[in-house]
XYZ file of C-alpha atoms in Angstrom:
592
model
C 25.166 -65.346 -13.007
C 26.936 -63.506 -10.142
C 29.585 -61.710 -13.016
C 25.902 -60.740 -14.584
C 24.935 -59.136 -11.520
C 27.683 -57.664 -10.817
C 27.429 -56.174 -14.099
C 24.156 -54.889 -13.936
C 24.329 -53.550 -10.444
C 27.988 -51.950 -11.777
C 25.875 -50.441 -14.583
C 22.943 -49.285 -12.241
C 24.885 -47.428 -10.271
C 26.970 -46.005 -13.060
C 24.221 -44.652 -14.871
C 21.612 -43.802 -12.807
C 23.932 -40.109 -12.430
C 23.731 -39.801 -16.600
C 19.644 -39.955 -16.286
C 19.686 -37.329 -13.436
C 21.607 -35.158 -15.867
C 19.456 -35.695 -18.669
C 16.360 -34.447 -16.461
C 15.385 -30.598 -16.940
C 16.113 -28.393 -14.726
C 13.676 -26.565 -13.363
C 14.333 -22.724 -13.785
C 15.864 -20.472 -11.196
C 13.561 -17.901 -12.346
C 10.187 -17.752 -14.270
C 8.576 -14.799 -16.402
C 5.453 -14.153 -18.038
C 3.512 -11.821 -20.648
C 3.136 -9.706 -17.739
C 6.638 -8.939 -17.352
C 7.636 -8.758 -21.291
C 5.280 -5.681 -21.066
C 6.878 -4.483 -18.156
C 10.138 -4.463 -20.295
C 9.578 -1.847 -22.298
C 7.409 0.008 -19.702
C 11.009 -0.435 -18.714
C 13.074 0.970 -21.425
C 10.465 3.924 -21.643
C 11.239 4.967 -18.148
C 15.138 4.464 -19.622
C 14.079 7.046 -22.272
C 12.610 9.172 -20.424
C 15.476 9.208 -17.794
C 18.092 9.805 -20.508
C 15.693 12.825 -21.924
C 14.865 14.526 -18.565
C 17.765 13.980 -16.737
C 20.860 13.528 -18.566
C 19.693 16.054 -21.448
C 18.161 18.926 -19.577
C 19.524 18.903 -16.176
C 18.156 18.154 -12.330
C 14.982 20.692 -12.467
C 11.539 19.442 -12.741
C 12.626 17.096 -14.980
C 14.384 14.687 -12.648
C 11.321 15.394 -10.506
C 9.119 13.745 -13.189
C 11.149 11.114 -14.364
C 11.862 9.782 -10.710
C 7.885 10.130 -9.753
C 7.749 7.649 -13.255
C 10.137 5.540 -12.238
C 8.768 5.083 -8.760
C 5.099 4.639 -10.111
C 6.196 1.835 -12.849
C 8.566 -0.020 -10.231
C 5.804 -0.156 -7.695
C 3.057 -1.207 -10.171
C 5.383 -3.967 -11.024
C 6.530 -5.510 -7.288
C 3.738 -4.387 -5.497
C 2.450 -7.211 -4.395
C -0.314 -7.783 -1.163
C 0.831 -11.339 -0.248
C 4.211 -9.585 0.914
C 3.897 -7.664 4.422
C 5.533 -4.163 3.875
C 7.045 -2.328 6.960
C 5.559 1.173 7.957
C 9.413 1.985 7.670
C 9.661 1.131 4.095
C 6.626 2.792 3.211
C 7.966 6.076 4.727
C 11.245 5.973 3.124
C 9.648 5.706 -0.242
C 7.298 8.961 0.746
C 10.363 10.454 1.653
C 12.275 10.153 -1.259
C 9.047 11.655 -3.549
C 9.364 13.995 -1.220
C 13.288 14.330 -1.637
C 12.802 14.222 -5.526
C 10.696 17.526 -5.629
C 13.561 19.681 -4.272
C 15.335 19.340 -8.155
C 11.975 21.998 -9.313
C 12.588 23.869 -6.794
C 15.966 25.033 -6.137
C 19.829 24.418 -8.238
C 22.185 24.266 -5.518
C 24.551 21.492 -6.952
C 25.968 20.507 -3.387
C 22.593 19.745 -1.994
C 21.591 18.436 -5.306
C 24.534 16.078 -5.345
C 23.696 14.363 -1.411
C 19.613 14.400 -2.623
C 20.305 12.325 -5.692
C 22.570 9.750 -3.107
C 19.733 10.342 -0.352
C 16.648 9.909 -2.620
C 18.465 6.445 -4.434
C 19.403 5.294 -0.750
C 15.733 5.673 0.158
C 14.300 4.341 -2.833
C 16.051 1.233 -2.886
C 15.046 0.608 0.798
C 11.010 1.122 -0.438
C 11.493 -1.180 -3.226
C 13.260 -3.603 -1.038
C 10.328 -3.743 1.581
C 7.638 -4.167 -1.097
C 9.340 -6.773 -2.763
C 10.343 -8.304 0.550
C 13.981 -8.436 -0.254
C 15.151 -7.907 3.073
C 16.710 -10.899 5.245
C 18.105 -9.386 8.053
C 16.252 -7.405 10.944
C 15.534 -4.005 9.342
C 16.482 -2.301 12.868
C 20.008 -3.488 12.573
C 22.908 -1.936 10.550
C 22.535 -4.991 8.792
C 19.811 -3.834 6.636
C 22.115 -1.931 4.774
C 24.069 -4.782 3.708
C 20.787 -5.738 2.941
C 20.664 -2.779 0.374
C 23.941 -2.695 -0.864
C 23.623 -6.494 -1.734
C 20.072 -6.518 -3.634
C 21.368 -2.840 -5.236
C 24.954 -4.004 -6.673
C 24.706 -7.687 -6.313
C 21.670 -9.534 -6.931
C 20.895 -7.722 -10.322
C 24.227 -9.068 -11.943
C 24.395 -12.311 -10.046
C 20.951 -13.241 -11.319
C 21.741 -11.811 -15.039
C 21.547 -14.691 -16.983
C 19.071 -16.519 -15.222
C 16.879 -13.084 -15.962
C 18.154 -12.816 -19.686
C 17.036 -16.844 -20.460
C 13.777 -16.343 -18.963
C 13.153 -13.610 -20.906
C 14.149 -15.398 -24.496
C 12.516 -18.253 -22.972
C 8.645 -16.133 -22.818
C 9.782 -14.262 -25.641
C 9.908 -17.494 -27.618
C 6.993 -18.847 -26.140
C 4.961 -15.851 -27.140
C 4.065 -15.240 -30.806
C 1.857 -11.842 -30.217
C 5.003 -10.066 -29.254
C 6.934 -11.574 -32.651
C 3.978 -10.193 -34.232
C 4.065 -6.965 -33.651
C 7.661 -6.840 -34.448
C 7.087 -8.413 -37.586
C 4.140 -5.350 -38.266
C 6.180 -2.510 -36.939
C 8.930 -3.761 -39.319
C 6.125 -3.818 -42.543
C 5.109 -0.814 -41.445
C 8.427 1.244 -41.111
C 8.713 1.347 -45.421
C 4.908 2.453 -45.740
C 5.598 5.570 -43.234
C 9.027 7.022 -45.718
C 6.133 7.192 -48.353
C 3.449 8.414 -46.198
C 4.361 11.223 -43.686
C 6.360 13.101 -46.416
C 2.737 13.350 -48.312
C 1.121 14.670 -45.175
C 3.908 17.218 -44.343
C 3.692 18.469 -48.019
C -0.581 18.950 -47.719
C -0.248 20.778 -44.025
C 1.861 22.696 -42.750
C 2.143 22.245 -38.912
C 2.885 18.674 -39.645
C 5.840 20.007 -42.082
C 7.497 22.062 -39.002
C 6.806 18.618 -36.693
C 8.484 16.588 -39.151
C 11.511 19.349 -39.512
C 11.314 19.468 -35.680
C 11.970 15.811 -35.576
C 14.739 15.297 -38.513
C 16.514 18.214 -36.879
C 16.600 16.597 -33.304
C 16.823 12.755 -34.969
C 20.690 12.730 -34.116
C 19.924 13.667 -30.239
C 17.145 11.424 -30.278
C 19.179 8.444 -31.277
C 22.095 9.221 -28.738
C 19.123 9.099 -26.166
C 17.908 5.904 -27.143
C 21.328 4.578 -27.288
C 21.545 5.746 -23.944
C 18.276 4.499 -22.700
C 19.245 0.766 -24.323
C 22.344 0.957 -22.044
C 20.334 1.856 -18.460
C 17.612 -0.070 -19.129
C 19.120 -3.530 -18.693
C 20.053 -2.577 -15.211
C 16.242 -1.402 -14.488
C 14.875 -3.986 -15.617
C 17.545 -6.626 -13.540
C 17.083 -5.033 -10.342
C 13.277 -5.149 -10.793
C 13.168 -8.641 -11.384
C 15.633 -9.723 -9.270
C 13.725 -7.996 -6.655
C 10.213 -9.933 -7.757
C 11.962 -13.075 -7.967
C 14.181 -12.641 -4.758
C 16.450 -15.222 -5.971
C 19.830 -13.995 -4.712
C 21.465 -17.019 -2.997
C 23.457 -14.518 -1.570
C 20.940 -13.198 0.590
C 19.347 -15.992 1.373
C 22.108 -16.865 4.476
C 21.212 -14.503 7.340
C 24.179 -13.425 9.398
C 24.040 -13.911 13.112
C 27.085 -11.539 13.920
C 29.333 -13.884 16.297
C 32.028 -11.775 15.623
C 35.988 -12.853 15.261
C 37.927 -10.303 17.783
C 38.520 -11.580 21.576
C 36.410 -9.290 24.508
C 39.725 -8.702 26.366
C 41.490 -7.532 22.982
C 38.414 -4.883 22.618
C 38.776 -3.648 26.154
C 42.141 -2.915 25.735
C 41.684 -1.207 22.855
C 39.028 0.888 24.014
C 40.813 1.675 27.213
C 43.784 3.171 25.548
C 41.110 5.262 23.398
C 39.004 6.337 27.008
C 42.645 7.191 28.991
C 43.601 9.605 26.031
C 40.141 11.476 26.407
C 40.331 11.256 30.083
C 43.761 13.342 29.927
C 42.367 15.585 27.035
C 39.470 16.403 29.742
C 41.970 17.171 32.506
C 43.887 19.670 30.543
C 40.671 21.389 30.085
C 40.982 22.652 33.474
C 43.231 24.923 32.746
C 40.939 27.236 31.238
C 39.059 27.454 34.592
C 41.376 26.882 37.569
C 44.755 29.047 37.799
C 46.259 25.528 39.878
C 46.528 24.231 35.784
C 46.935 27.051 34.084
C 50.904 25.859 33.294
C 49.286 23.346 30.461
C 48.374 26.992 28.375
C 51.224 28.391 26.549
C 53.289 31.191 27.627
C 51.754 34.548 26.724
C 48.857 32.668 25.772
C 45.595 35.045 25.091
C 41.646 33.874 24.474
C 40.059 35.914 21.861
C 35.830 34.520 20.470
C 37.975 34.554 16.749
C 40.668 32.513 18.428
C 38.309 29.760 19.969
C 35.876 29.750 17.473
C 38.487 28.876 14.395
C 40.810 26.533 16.370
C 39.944 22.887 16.391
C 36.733 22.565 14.989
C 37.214 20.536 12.189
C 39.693 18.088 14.435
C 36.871 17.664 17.393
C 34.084 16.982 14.019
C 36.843 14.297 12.792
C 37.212 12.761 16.310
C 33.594 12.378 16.552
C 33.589 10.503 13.254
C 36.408 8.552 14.242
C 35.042 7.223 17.499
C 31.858 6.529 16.208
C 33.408 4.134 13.437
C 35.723 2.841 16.033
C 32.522 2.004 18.503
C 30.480 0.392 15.739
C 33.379 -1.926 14.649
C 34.066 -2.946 18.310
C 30.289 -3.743 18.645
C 30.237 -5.713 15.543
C 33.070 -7.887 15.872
C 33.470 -8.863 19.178
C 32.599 -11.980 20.147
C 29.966 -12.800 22.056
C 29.435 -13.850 25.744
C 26.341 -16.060 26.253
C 25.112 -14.294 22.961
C 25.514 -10.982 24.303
C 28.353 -8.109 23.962
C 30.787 -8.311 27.082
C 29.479 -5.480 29.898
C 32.805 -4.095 29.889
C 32.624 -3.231 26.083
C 29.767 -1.996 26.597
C 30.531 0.567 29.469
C 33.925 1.466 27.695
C 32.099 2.102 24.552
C 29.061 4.361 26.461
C 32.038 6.727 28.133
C 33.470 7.308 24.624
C 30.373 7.664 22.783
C 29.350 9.967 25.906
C 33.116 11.809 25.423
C 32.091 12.301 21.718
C 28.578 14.118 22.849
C 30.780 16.528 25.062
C 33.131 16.809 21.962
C 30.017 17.387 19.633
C 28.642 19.976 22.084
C 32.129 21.606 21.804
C 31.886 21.710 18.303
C 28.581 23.228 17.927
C 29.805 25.870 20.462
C 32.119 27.167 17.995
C 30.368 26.822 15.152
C 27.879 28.824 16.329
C 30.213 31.427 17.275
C 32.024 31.349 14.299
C 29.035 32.071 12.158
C 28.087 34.924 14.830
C 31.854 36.576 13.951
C 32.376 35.759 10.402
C 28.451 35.970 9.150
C 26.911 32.520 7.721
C 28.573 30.149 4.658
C 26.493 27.042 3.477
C 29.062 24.627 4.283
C 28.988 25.797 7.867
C 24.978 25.101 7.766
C 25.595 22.104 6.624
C 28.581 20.763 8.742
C 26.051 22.241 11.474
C 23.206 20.109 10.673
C 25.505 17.243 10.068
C 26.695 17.352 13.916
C 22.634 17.470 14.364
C 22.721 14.281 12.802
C 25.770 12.786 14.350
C 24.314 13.115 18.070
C 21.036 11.459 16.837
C 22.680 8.842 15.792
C 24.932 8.487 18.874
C 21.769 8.968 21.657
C 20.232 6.134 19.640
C 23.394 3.827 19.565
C 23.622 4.655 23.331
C 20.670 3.035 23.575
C 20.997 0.014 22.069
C 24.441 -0.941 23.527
C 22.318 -1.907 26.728
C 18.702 -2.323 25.092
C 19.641 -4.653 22.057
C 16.459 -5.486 21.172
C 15.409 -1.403 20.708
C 15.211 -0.760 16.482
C 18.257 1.966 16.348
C 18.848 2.292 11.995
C 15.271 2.722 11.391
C 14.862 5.662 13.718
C 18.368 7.106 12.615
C 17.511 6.849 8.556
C 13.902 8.368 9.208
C 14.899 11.441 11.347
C 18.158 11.966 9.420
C 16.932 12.008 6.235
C 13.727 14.325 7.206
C 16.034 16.547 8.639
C 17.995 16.690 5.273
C 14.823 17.033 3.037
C 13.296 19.516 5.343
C 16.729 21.374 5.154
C 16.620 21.509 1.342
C 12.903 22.800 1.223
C 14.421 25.821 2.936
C 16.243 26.637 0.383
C 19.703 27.091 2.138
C 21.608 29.284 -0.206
C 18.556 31.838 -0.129
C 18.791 30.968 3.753
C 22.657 31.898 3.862
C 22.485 35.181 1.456
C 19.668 36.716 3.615
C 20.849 36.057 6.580
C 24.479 37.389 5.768
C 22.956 40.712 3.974
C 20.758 41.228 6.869
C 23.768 40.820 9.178
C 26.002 43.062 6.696
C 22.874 46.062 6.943
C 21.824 45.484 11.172
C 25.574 45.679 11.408
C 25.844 42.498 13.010
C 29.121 42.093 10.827
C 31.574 44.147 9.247
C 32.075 42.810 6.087
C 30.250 40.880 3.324
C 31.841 38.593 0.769
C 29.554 39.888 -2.409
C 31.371 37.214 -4.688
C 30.976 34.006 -2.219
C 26.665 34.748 -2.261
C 27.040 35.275 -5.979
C 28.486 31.966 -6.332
C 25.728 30.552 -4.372
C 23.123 29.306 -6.542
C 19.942 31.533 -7.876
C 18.310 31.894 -5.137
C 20.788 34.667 -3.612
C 19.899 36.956 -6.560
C 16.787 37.664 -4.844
C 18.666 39.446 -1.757
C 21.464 40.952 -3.662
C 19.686 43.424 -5.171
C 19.089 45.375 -1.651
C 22.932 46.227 -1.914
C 22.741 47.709 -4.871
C 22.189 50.997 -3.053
C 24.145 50.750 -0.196
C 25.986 53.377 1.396
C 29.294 52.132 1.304
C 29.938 52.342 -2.356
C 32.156 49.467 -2.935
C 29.891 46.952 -2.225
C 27.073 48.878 -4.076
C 29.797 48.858 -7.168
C 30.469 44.824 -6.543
C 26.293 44.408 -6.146
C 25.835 46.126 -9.397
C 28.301 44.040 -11.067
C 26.091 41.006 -9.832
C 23.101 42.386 -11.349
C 24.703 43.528 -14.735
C 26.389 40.021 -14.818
C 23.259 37.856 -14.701
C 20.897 40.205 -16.514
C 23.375 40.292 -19.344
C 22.875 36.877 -19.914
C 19.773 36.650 -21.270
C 18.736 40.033 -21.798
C 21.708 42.254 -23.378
C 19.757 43.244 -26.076
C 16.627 44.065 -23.775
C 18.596 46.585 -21.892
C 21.700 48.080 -24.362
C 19.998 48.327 -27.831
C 16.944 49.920 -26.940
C 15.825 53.274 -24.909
C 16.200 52.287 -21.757
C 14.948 55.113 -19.987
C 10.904 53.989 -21.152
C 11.164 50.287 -21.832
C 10.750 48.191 -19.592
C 12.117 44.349 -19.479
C 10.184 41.748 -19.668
C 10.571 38.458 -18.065
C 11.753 35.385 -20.612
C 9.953 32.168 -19.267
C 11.636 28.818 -20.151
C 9.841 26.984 -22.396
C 11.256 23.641 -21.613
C 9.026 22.707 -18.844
C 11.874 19.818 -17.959
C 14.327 22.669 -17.266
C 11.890 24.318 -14.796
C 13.723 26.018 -11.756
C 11.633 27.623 -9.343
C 14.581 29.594 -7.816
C 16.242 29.860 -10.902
C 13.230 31.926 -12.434
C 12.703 33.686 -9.122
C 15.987 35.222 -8.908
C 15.630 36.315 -12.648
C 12.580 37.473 -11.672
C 14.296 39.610 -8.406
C 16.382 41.423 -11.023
C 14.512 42.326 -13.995
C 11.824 43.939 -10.674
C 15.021 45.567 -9.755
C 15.771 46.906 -12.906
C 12.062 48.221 -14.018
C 11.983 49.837 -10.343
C 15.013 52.354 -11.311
C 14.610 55.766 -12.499
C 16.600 56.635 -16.097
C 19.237 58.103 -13.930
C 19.376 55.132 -12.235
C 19.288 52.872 -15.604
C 21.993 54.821 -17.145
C 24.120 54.584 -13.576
C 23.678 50.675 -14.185
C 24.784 50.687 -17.846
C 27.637 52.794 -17.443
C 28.853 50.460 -14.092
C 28.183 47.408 -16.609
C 30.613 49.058 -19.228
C 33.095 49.733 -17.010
C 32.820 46.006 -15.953
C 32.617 44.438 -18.794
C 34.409 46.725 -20.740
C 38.333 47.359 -22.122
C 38.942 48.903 -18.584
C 41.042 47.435 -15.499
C 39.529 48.199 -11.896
C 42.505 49.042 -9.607
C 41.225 47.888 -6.099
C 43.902 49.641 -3.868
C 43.176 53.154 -5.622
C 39.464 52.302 -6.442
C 39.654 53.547 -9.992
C 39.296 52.088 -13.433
C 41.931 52.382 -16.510
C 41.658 52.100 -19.845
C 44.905 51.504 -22.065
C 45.081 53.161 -25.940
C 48.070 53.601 -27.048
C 50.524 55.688 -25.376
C 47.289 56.989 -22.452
C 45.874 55.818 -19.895
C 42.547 57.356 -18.929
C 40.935 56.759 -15.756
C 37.654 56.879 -14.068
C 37.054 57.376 -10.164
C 33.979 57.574 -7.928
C 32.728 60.959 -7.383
C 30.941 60.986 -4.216
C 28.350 63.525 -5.138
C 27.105 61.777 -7.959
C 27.555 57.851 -6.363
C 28.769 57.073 -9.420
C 32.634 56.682 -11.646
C 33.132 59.116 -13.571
C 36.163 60.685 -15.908
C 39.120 61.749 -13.929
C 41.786 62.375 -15.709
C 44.036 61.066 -18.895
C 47.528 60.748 -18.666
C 50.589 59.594 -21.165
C 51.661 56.209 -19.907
C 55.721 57.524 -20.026
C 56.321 60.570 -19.249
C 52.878 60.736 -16.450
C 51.919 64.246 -17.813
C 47.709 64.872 -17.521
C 46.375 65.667 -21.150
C 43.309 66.333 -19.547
C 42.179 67.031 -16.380
């Protein structure tokens, strides 16, 4: 009787495990009708992505498709029960807001940060409605927050969120249905529409339309099949919040020893300390043995020399402060006071560095006229000292919010700054420095290269006085107007036509600069007299023509055989005309 016991208690407690694994689990993640529709709301949004975007460019239609996107991503998490930040609902404003900037203007550097800045703010909207966020949202931790629920949660969660969805699928015979009738109905249409494009004939041209586009079509719905998986997991995984990954909220002990920090940062704070003493020197003849011998100051001097070190240092001590913050450990749950004060002097060193900086910045765009890189470094260093005054401040207030306040006026700043349309900003400002005779010089090619906006202000230089940049201006025009309207201007009689303007279309390749500066020109061109006209066309021929424009001798050449013939500018007539030919070997004029 005991051996039976033993034997049943032996098999009790060998089997009781088997039963628990025979139980169901219950499912990580659950899914409904509601979000099988959602799925190809979904893969529309894909399409229309694909269409908009990758097919025709960031213009209004990367305006739409985001405004779409945002609409059918909200409609889906949106949920009351869930207590959304003011923050979060201001980041998602401002990245509509950031979004609208692709109608407006084509500058592909600003473009490029907008599409980063408008995903980054995005991603922290959806996050707050969807109440993704585990860590304080005033903390840098948030954006581990962000880069976790982005670029980890969809895939960790992808086959939990692939098996529910075969699971409703399966469960749901409406949507196997209508597959079965869309499939019925597919051979029913090959006999149908080509009756109805044979009885009218607008739906012929649709249907030609179509078959002529089907190959495009299908590469965009490949597309669209390939994007939309990743919509549709970060969606869900943001309903379902089921990242185990996110669940464990970091308290930030940090790893690195106090004393090991305040050496570090010492070292750092003596090196500035010396760097400040040898400024002296520029003030006080007792120091003036640190300068160099025959060393002389010159604005040009000071405002090229150092400027992109002191913007790296700030960078650099920034990083270095933020590390030392986050990783050492703390005393009685707070950072060490020593840390602290060491990291305040070299976050105060970096403002004096940053002031520095800006100094000769601005005098560097006072000397050598305005670029957009040096608008945007400038605003940058804007940036930079927000986000040190606020850091300041939370060294020794550590409850005070400091990333929500940096990431709102940072990101205004930036959309604000792209509203203003900066390479319109940098060609006007430079032409009205090059005519005020502010500056000496204007680089003609750099603003060309700008984006369409600067069309607008090169025409006033197409009349200047000094003739080479008039030549250069007119090259500009002739360039762009060439593009689209060669035939407008060189096959017909110029001197009583007039051009007119060629709207796009394609409303998803709207530009508003883009058909401004377009715009700018063909104004330019109607404005000119028919000597004016023919001055243009003959400037465009010599251009774009079998000639070579010596620079140093200001003339053009044209090669034939054993003569060259040249054409020089004629003062009296502002314009090049025929100077002389000459045989190439023995340099005698044939014609004079």
């Amino acid at each position: 009787m005991e051996q039976d016991k033993s034997i049943e208690q032996n098999f009790g407690y060998y089997y009781q495990p088997n039963n628990q694994v025979n139980q169901k689990k219950e499912p990580k993640i659950t899914l409904a009708k509601r979000d099988l529709i959602f799925a190809f709301v979904f893969f529309a949004v894909g399409f229309l992505i694909v269409d908009f975007v990758f097919f025709h460019g960031f213009n209004l239609g990367f305006t739409i498709a985001f405004f779409v996107l945002f609409i059918s991503v909200t409609a889906y998490l949106f949920d009351t029960k869930n207590k959304t930040s003011l923050f979060s609902y201001v980041c998602g404003a401002m990245s509509l807001a950031g979004a609208v900037t692709f109608s407006l203007y084509n500058d592909f550097l600003v473009n490029s940060i907008m599409v980063f800045l408008v995903c980054a703010l995005f991603g922290i909207y959806v996050c707050g409605i969807s109440g993704s966020f585990t860590h304080n949202q005033g903390s840098y931790r948030m954006l581990v927050d962000l880069l976790k629920n982005t670029f980890v949660s969809p895939f960790s969660n992808a086959a939990d969120i692939t098996g529910a969805y075969g699971k409703v699928m399966s469960k749901n015979k409406v949507s196997k249905n209508v597959i079965i009738g869309i499939a019925l109905a597919l051979p029913v249409l090959l006999v149908i529409i080509p009756l109805l494009a044979g009885s009218d004939a607008a739906f012929e041209n649709l249907v030609k339309i179509v078959l002529k586009n089907i190959g495009s079509y299908l590469l965009e719905a490949i597309l669209a099949v390939i994007i939309t998986p990743f919509i549709i997991l970060y969606a869900v995984s943001k309903k379902c919040k089921s990242d185990s990954l996110s669940s464990a909220k970091s308290k930030g002990k940090g790893v690195i020893q106090s004393p090991v920090t305040v050496s570090f940062l010492s070292v750092i704070s003596v090196t500035y300390i010396v760097y400040l003493f040898s400024q002296l020197a520029y003030f006080f003849s007792a120091f003036s043995g640190i300068l160099p011998e025959n060393y002389s100051y010159s604005a040009s001097v000071y405002a090229r020399r150092g400027f992109f070190e002191m913007f790296a240092i700030c960078v650099i001590n920034m990083i270095i402060i933020a590390l030392a913050n986050i990783l050492t450990k703390r005393v009685k749950g707070k950072i060490p006071i020593a840390v602290k004060a060491i990291s305040a002097f070299i976050l105060t060193f970096t403002v004096l560095i940053l002031v520095t900086a800006m100094a000769k910045m601005k005098l560097n765009i006072e000397i050598f006229g305005l670029s957009k890189n040096r608008l945007l470094v400038s605003v940058f260093m804007i940036m930079i000292f927000v986000i040190i005054v606020f850091y300041i401040i939370h060294i020794f207030l550590p409850k005070v919010s400091y990333m929500q306040p940096i990431i709102i006026i940072c990101s205004a700043m930036f959309i604000a700054l792209s509203f203003s349309d900066i390479d319109g900003m940098v060609a006007k400002y430079n032409i009205d420095a090059y005519t005020s005779g502010k500056i000496d010089s204007i680089d003609l090619e750099y603003i060309n290269n700008l984006s369409d906006s600067s069309l607008v202000y090169i025409t006033e230089l197409a009349d200047s006085d000094n003739h080479m940049v008039s030549r250069e201006a007119r090259m500009i025009i002739n360039r762009n107007l060439e593009r689209n309207y060669h035939s407008d201007i060189f096959n017909n009689d110029t001197e009583k036509q007039n051009i007119r303007y060629k709207n796009n279309t394609d409303f998803r390749e709207y530009n508003y600069s883009k058909g401004r500066g377009e715009k700018a020109l063909i104004e330019y061109y109607n404005s000119l007299s028919a000597e004016g006209r023919e001055k243009l066309i003959s400037q465009y021929e010599l251009d774009f023509g079998d000639y070579y424009y010596d620079e140093e001798r200001d003339v053009y050449e044209s090669y034939s055989g054993d003569y060259c013939t040249e054409y020089a500018y004629d003062e009296k007539k502002d314009d090049y005309v025929f100077s002389h030919r000459y045989n190439i070997y023995d340099g005698l004029d044939e014609q004079v």
